[in-house]
């Protein structure tokens, strides 16, 4: 089910070459209470998308723009509570939301090398 201001399938987000590996890039659509935040992760040759919301406190994961990884770049990390998530699945393996997962945001690569919103 789409959230308010969630971009439609086919929307181009970023050229893959603009995201380091490992790395991530965040996006915001809309404003105020209806804004939609998501991020794209480049990890071990794959590209993954998530809603930018920690399952513990519903806060954004990044503690500064595009800072989604732990310092050693081995896991995604919530900047609010330090919860750690597996980059390719979004599963939390340490912290206050252990056993929960990030919400997936469907993305794919198009023929031109862009990360695009895909069908759910």
mmCIF file of N, CA, C and O in Angstrom, residues 12-25 27 40-43 45-47 108-116:
data_model
loop_
_atom_site.group_PDB
_atom_site.id
_atom_site.type_symbol
_atom_site.label_atom_id
_atom_site.label_comp_id
_atom_site.label_asym_id
_atom_site.label_seq_id
_atom_site.Cartn_x
_atom_site.Cartn_y
_atom_site.Cartn_z
ATOM 1 N N UNK A 12 12.711 7.780 -11.559
ATOM 2 C CA UNK A 12 14.168 7.671 -11.431
ATOM 3 C C UNK A 12 14.599 8.339 -10.124
ATOM 4 O O UNK A 12 14.215 9.477 -9.849
ATOM 5 N N UNK A 13 15.431 7.635 -9.349
ATOM 6 C CA UNK A 13 15.918 8.175 -8.084
ATOM 7 C C UNK A 13 17.346 8.695 -8.175
ATOM 8 O O UNK A 13 17.631 9.810 -7.753
ATOM 9 N N UNK A 14 18.252 7.872 -8.714
ATOM 10 C CA UNK A 14 19.665 8.237 -8.744
ATOM 11 C C UNK A 14 20.391 7.309 -9.720
ATOM 12 O O UNK A 14 19.991 6.156 -9.890
ATOM 13 N N UNK A 15 21.433 7.814 -10.335
ATOM 14 C CA UNK A 15 22.296 6.947 -11.144
ATOM 15 C C UNK A 15 23.082 6.064 -10.179
ATOM 16 O O UNK A 15 23.621 6.549 -9.177
ATOM 17 N N UNK A 16 23.144 4.775 -10.454
ATOM 18 C CA UNK A 16 23.842 3.845 -9.574
ATOM 19 C C UNK A 16 25.275 4.290 -9.317
ATOM 20 O O UNK A 16 25.785 4.180 -8.195
ATOM 21 N N UNK A 17 25.931 4.851 -10.319
ATOM 22 C CA UNK A 17 27.321 5.285 -10.193
ATOM 23 C C UNK A 17 27.503 6.386 -9.146
ATOM 24 O O UNK A 17 28.617 6.607 -8.672
ATOM 25 N N UNK A 18 26.421 7.045 -8.746
ATOM 26 C CA UNK A 18 26.509 8.114 -7.749
ATOM 27 C C UNK A 18 26.496 7.593 -6.317
ATOM 28 O O UNK A 18 26.679 8.375 -5.378
ATOM 29 N N UNK A 19 26.270 6.289 -6.134
ATOM 30 C CA UNK A 19 26.270 5.699 -4.797
ATOM 31 C C UNK A 19 27.524 4.839 -4.669
ATOM 32 O O UNK A 19 27.712 3.904 -5.443
ATOM 33 N N UNK A 20 28.386 5.134 -3.699
ATOM 34 C CA UNK A 20 29.569 4.284 -3.516
ATOM 35 C C UNK A 20 29.151 2.893 -3.033
ATOM 36 O O UNK A 20 28.035 2.708 -2.537
ATOM 37 N N UNK A 21 30.057 1.934 -3.192
ATOM 38 C CA UNK A 21 29.760 0.592 -2.679
ATOM 39 C C UNK A 21 30.800 0.209 -1.631
ATOM 40 O O UNK A 21 31.988 0.158 -1.965
ATOM 41 N N UNK A 22 30.413 -0.033 -0.375
ATOM 42 C CA UNK A 22 29.050 0.100 0.132
ATOM 43 C C UNK A 22 28.691 1.566 0.333
ATOM 44 O O UNK A 22 29.553 2.402 0.567
ATOM 45 N N UNK A 23 27.411 1.846 0.247
ATOM 46 C CA UNK A 23 26.936 3.208 0.454
ATOM 47 C C UNK A 23 25.437 3.279 0.355
ATOM 48 O O UNK A 23 24.762 2.292 0.045
ATOM 49 N N UNK A 24 24.904 4.459 0.630
ATOM 50 C CA UNK A 24 23.456 4.656 0.595
ATOM 51 C C UNK A 24 23.149 6.112 0.289
ATOM 52 O O UNK A 24 23.967 7.002 0.530
ATOM 53 N N UNK A 25 21.962 6.335 -0.223
ATOM 54 C CA UNK A 25 21.506 7.684 -0.581
ATOM 55 C C UNK A 25 20.054 7.813 -0.180
ATOM 56 O O UNK A 25 19.230 6.945 -0.493
ATOM 57 N N UNK A 27 16.255 9.960 0.143
ATOM 58 C CA UNK A 27 15.357 10.778 -0.672
ATOM 59 C C UNK A 27 14.143 11.170 0.154
ATOM 60 O O UNK A 27 13.656 10.377 0.956
ATOM 61 N N UNK A 40 18.230 4.253 -0.668
ATOM 62 C CA UNK A 40 18.716 3.182 -1.535
ATOM 63 C C UNK A 40 20.092 2.779 -1.034
ATOM 64 O O UNK A 40 20.934 3.631 -0.746
ATOM 65 N N UNK A 41 20.304 1.470 -0.916
ATOM 66 C CA UNK A 41 21.560 0.909 -0.427
ATOM 67 C C UNK A 41 22.257 0.171 -1.568
ATOM 68 O O UNK A 41 21.622 -0.604 -2.286
ATOM 69 N N UNK A 42 23.537 0.412 -1.705
ATOM 70 C CA UNK A 42 24.366 -0.356 -2.640
ATOM 71 C C UNK A 42 25.277 -1.226 -1.779
ATOM 72 O O UNK A 42 26.067 -0.706 -0.978
ATOM 73 N N UNK A 43 25.157 -2.541 -1.952
ATOM 74 C CA UNK A 43 25.842 -3.459 -1.048
ATOM 75 C C UNK A 43 26.136 -4.780 -1.747
ATOM 76 O O UNK A 43 25.225 -5.430 -2.254
ATOM 77 N N UNK A 45 27.218 -5.742 -4.594
ATOM 78 C CA UNK A 45 26.727 -5.894 -5.954
ATOM 79 C C UNK A 45 25.223 -5.759 -6.105
ATOM 80 O O UNK A 45 24.708 -5.773 -7.213
ATOM 81 N N UNK A 46 24.497 -5.623 -5.003
ATOM 82 C CA UNK A 46 23.040 -5.491 -5.057
ATOM 83 C C UNK A 46 22.588 -4.083 -4.728
ATOM 84 O O UNK A 46 23.357 -3.271 -4.211
ATOM 85 N N UNK A 47 21.326 -3.812 -5.051
ATOM 86 C CA UNK A 47 20.706 -2.528 -4.751
ATOM 87 C C UNK A 47 19.405 -2.820 -4.012
ATOM 88 O O UNK A 47 18.585 -3.617 -4.473
ATOM 89 N N UNK A 108 14.709 -0.999 -8.540
ATOM 90 C CA UNK A 108 15.368 -1.834 -9.552
ATOM 91 C C UNK A 108 16.317 -0.944 -10.335
ATOM 92 O O UNK A 108 16.293 0.284 -10.212
ATOM 93 N N UNK A 109 17.158 -1.571 -11.154
ATOM 94 C CA UNK A 109 18.040 -0.832 -12.054
ATOM 95 C C UNK A 109 17.435 -0.848 -13.448
ATOM 96 O O UNK A 109 16.987 -1.897 -13.919
ATOM 97 N N UNK A 110 17.425 0.308 -14.119
ATOM 98 C CA UNK A 110 16.949 0.319 -15.501
ATOM 99 C C UNK A 110 18.141 0.103 -16.446
ATOM 100 O O UNK A 110 19.294 0.013 -16.009
ATOM 101 N N UNK A 111 17.862 0.015 -17.721
ATOM 102 C CA UNK A 111 18.900 -0.280 -18.711
ATOM 103 C C UNK A 111 19.973 0.790 -18.797
ATOM 104 O O UNK A 111 21.099 0.525 -19.211
ATOM 105 N N UNK A 112 19.653 2.016 -18.359
ATOM 106 C CA UNK A 112 20.608 3.118 -18.418
ATOM 107 C C UNK A 112 21.438 3.237 -17.132
ATOM 108 O O UNK A 112 22.238 4.169 -16.997
ATOM 109 N N UNK A 113 21.239 2.328 -16.175
ATOM 110 C CA UNK A 113 22.015 2.367 -14.938
ATOM 111 C C UNK A 113 21.455 3.257 -13.852
ATOM 112 O O UNK A 113 22.160 3.634 -12.929
ATOM 113 N N UNK A 114 20.168 3.567 -13.951
ATOM 114 C CA UNK A 114 19.502 4.371 -12.927
ATOM 115 C C UNK A 114 18.756 3.457 -11.965
ATOM 116 O O UNK A 114 18.164 2.451 -12.367
ATOM 117 N N UNK A 115 18.758 3.844 -10.698
ATOM 118 C CA UNK A 115 17.901 3.187 -9.706
ATOM 119 C C UNK A 115 16.524 3.816 -9.850
ATOM 120 O O UNK A 115 16.384 5.048 -9.792
ATOM 121 N N UNK A 116 15.525 2.968 -10.087
ATOM 122 C CA UNK A 116 14.148 3.450 -10.270
ATOM 123 C C UNK A 116 13.219 2.760 -9.278
ATOM 124 O O UNK A 116 13.503 1.661 -8.801
#
